[in-house]
Coordinates of C-alpha atoms in Angstrom, one line a residue:
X1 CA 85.4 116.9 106.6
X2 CA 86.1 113.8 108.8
X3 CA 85.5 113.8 112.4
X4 CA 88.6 113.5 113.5
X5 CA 87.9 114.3 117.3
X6 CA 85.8 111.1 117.1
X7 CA 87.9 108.1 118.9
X8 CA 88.0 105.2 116.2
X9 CA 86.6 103.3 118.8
X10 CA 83.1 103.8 117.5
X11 CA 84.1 101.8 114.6
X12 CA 83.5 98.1 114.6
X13 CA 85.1 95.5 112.5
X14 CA 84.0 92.2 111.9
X15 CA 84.7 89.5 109.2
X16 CA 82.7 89.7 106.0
X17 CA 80.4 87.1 104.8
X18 CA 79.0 86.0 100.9
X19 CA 75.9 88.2 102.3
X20 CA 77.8 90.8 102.7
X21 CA 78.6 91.1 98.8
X22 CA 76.0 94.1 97.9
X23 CA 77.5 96.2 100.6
X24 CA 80.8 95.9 100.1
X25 CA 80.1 96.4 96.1
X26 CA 78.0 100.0 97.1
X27 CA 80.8 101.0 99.6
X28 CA 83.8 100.3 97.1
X29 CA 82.4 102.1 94.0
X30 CA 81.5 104.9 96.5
X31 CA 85.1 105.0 97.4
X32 CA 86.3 104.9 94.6
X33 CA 84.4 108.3 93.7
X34 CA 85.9 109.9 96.4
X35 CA 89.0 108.9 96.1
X36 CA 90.0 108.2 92.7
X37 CA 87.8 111.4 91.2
X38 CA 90.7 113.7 88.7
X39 CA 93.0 110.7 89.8
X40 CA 91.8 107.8 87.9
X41 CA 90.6 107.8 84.0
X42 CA 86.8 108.9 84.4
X43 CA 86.1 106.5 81.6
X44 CA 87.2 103.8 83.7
X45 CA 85.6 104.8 86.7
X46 CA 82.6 105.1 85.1
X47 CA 82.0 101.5 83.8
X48 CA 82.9 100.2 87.4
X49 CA 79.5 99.9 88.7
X50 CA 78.1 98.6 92.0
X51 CA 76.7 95.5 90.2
X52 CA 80.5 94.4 89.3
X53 CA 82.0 95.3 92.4
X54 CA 79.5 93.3 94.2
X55 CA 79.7 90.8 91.9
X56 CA 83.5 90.6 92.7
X57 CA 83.4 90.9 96.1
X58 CA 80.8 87.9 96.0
X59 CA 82.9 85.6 94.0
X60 CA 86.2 86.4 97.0
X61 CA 83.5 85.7 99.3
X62 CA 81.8 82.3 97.5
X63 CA 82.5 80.1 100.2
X64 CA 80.9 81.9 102.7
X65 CA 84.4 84.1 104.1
X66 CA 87.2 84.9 102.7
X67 CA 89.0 82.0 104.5
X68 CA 86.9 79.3 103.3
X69 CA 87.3 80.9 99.5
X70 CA 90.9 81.1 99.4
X71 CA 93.0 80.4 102.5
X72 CA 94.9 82.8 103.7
X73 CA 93.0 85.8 102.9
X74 CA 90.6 88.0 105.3
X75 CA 87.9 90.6 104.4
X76 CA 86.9 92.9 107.0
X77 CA 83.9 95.3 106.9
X78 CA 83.8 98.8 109.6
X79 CA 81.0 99.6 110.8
X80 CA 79.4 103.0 111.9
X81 CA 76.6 101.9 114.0
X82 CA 74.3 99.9 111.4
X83 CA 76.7 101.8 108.1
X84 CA 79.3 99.9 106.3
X85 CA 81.8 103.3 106.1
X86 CA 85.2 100.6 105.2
X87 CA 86.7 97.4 103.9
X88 CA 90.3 96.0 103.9
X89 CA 91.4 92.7 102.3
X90 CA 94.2 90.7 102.9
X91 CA 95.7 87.9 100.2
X92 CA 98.0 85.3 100.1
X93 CA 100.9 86.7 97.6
X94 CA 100.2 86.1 93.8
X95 CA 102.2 88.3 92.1
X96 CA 105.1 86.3 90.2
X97 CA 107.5 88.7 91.6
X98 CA 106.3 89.1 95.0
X99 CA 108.4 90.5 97.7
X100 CA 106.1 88.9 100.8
X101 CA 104.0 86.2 101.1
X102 CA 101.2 88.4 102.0
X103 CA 99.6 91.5 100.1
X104 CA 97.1 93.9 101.0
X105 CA 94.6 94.0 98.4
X106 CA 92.3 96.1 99.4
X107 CA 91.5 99.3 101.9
X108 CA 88.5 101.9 101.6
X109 CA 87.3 103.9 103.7
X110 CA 84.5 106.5 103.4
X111 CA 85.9 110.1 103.2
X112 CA 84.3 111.3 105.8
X113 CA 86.1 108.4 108.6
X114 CA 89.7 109.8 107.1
X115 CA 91.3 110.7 109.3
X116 CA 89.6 108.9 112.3
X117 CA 91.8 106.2 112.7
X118 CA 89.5 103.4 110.8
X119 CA 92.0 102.6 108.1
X120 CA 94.9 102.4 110.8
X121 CA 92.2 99.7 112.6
X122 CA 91.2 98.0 109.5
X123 CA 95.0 97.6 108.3
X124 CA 96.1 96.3 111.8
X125 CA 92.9 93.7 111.6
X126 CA 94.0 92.3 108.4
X127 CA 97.5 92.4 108.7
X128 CA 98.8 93.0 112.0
X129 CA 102.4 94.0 112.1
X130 CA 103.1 91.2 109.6
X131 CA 105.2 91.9 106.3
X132 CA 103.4 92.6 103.5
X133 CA 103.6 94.6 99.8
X134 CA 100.4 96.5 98.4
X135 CA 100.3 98.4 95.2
X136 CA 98.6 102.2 95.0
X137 CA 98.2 104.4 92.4
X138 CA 101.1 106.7 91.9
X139 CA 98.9 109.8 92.1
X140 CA 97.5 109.2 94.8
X141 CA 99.7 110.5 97.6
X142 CA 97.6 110.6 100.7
X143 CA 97.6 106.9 100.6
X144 CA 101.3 106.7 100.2
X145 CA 101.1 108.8 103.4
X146 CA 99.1 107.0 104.8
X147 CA 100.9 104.1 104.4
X148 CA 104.2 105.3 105.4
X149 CA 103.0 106.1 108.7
X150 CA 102.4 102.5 108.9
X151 CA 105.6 101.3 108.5
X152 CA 105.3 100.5 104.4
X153 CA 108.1 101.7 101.6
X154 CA 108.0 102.3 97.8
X155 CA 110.7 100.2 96.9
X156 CA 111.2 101.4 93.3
X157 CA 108.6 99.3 91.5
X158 CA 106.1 100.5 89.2
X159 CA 103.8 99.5 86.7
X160 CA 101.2 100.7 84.0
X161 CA 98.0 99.0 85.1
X162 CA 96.1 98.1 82.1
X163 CA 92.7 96.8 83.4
X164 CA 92.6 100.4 85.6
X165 CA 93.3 102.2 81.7
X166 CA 96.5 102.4 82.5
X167 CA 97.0 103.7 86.0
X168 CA 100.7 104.7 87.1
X169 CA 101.1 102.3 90.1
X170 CA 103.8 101.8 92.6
X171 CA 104.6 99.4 95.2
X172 CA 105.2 99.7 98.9
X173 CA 106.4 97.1 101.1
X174 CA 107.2 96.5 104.8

């Protein structure tokens, strides 16, 4: 159950660096288990380990930020005292039929922050109130809540993902 008489002010976000890598790799995949469990194919969820993860998050991280790497983008970590508990990523647009310029790529949180107001502070730090698209899985309807309450849309798109074995996903935009 999150702490949800807990200010999100305990929180703090900073930029991620290439060292960071292993723990935002452990943090994902450990999302992902809490969020995506009876959601996602467990067959897919299964061969996602921390070792890939990190090895992606090291390769959007290579040149030392996300900046440097590709410009445009930003990767922030939360902290909970000396525990990584969430992530966000932003990303220039690369979709061939992007709506924005700007996506958000990523945003975890630990299950037990939800509700605290660290995915509201980790959204606003890496996109501000700046327009943007994201993608989430259809099923998943606490993040299209949560989203919502920030201002973002489904605007009718939808696709079968095939690298996630075929998630339903749908995209929001603001």
């Amino acid at each position: 159950m999150p702490d949800r008489a807990t200010p999100a002010s305990r929180f703090t976000l900073r930029e991620a660096r290439l060292d960071d890598a292993p723990a935002l790799g452990a943090l994902h995949m450990a999302c992902w288990a809490e969020t995506y469990a009876g959601v996602l194919d467990a067959a897919f969820l299964a061969e996602n380990t921390v070792e890939r993860a990190t090895a992606e998050w090291r390769g959007m991280l290579a040149a030392g930020s996300a900046e440097r790497t590709l410009p445009g983008s930003r990767i922030l970590l939360a902290l909970d005292g000396d525990e990584v508990v969430g992530l966000a990523r932003s990303a220039p647009a690369e979709d061939a039929d992007a709506v924005r310029p700007e996506k958000l790529d990523s945003l975890y949180t630990r299950a037990r922050t939800h509700g605290s107001g660290l995915g509201a502070l980790l959204l606003d730090g890496v996109l501000g109130d700046r327009p943007a698209y994201l993608w989430i899985v259809t099923a998943n309807a606490r993040a299209e809540r949560f989203y919502a309450k920030h201002g973002f849309a489904l605007d009718g798109a939808a696709n079968v993902y095939a690298p996630w074995h075929d998630a339903h996903c749908s995209r929001m935009v603001r």
